[in-house]
mmCIF file of C-alpha atoms in Angstrom:
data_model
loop_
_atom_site.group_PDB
_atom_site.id
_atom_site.type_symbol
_atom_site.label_atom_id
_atom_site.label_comp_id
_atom_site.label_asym_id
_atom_site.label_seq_id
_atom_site.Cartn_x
_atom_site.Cartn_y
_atom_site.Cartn_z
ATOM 1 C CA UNK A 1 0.000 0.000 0.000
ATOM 2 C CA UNK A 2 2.727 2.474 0.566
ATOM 3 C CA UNK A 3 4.050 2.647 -3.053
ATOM 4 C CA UNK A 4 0.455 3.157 -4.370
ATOM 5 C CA UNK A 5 0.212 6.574 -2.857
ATOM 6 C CA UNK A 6 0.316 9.988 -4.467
ATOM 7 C CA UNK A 7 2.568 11.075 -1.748
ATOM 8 C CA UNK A 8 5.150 8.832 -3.345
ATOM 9 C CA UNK A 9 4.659 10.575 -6.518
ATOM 10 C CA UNK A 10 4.960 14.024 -5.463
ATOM 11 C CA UNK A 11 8.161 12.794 -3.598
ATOM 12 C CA UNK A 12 10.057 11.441 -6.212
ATOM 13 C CA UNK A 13 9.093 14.426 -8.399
ATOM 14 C CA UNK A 14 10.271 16.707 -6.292
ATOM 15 C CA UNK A 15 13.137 15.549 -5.584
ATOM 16 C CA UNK A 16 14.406 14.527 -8.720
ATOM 17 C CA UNK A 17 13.846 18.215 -9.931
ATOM 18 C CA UNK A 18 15.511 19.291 -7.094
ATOM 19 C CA UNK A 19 18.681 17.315 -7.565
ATOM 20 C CA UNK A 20 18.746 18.117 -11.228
ATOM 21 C CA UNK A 21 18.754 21.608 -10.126
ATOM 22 C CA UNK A 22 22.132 20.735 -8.231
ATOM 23 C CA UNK A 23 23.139 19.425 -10.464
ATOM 24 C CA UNK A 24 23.186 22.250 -12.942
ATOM 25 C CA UNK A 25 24.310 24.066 -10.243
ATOM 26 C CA UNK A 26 27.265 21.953 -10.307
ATOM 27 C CA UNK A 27 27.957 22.383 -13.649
ATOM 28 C CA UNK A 28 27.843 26.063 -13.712
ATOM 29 C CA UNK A 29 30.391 26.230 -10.560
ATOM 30 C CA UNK A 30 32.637 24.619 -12.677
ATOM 31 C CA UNK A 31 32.016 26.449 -15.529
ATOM 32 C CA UNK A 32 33.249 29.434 -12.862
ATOM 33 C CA UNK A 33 36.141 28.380 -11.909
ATOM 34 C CA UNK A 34 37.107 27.243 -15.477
ATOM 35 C CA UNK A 35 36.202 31.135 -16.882
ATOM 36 C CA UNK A 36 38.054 31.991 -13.519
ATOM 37 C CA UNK A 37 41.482 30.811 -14.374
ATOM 38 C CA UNK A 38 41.629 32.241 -17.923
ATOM 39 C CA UNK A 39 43.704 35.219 -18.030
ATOM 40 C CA UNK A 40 43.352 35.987 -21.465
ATOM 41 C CA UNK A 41 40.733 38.433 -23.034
ATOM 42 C CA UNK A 42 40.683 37.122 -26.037
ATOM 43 C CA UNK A 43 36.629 35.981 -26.954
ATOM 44 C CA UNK A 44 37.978 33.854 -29.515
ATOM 45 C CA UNK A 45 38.595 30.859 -27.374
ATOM 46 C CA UNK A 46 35.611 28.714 -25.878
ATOM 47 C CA UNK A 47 35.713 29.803 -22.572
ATOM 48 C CA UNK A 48 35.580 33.477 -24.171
ATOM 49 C CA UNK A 49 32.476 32.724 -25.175
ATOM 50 C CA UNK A 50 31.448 32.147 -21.499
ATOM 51 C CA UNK A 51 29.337 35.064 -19.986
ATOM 52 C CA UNK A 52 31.282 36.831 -17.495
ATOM 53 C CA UNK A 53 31.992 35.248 -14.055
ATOM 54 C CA UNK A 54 29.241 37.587 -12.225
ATOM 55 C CA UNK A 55 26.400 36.455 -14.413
ATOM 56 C CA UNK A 56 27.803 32.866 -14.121
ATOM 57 C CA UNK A 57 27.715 33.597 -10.070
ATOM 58 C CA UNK A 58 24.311 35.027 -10.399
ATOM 59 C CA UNK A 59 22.957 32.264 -12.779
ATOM 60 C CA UNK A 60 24.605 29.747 -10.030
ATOM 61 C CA UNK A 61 22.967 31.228 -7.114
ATOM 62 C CA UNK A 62 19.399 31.141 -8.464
ATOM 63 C CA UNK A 63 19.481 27.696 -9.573
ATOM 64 C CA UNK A 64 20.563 26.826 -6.290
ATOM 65 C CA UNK A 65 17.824 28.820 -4.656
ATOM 66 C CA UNK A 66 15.291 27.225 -6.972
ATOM 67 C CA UNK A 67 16.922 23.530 -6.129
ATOM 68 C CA UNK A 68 16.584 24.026 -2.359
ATOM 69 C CA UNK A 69 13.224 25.221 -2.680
ATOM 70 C CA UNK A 70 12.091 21.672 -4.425
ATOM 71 C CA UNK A 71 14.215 19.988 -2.236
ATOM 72 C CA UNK A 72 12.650 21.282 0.575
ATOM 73 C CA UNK A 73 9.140 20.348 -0.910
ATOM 74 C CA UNK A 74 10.167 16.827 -1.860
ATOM 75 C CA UNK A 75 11.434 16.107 2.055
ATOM 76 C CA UNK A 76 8.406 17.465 3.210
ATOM 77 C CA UNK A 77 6.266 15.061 0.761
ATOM 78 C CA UNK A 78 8.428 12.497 1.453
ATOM 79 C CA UNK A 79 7.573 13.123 5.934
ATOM 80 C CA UNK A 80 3.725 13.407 4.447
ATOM 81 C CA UNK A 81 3.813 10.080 2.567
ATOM 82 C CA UNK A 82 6.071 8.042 5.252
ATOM 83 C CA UNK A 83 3.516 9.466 8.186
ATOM 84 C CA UNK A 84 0.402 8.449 5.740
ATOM 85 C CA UNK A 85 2.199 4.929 4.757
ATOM 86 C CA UNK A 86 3.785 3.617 8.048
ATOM 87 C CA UNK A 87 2.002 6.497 10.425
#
């Protein structure tokens, strides 16, 4: 009966987009340090291409506001359904 709720649902939703959210976040923190240690100007290169390292911090910082946000919401659901499942 537990795995037939919609609490389980919600759960693995949220949490999954939560976690992909890290994981993008992860990405673009690396994608920061990378632009970071280029000391050339020169927007001919692939990482000149790169937006500059504040809108890469501010791009960062959202995401992970946006990923702790579902996060949140998916270990709440996840309380909800173990309280309704196993009370």
């Amino acid at each position: 009966p537990a795995l037939k709720s919609n609490w389980l649902i919600a759960h693995v939703f949220t949490c999954f987009i939560g976690y992909a959210a890290f994981a993008v976040a992860c990405g673009t923190g690396i994608m920061y340090l990378v632009k970071s240690l280029d000391k050339s100007d020169s927007t001919d290169s692939i990482l000149g291409s790169l937006p500059s390292l504040k809108v890469i911090d501010d791009i960062t910082h959202k995401i992970i506001l946006f990923g702790f946000l579902w996060l949140s919401a998916g270990i709440i659901s996840g309380a909800v359904w173990a309280n309704s499942a196993w009370g």
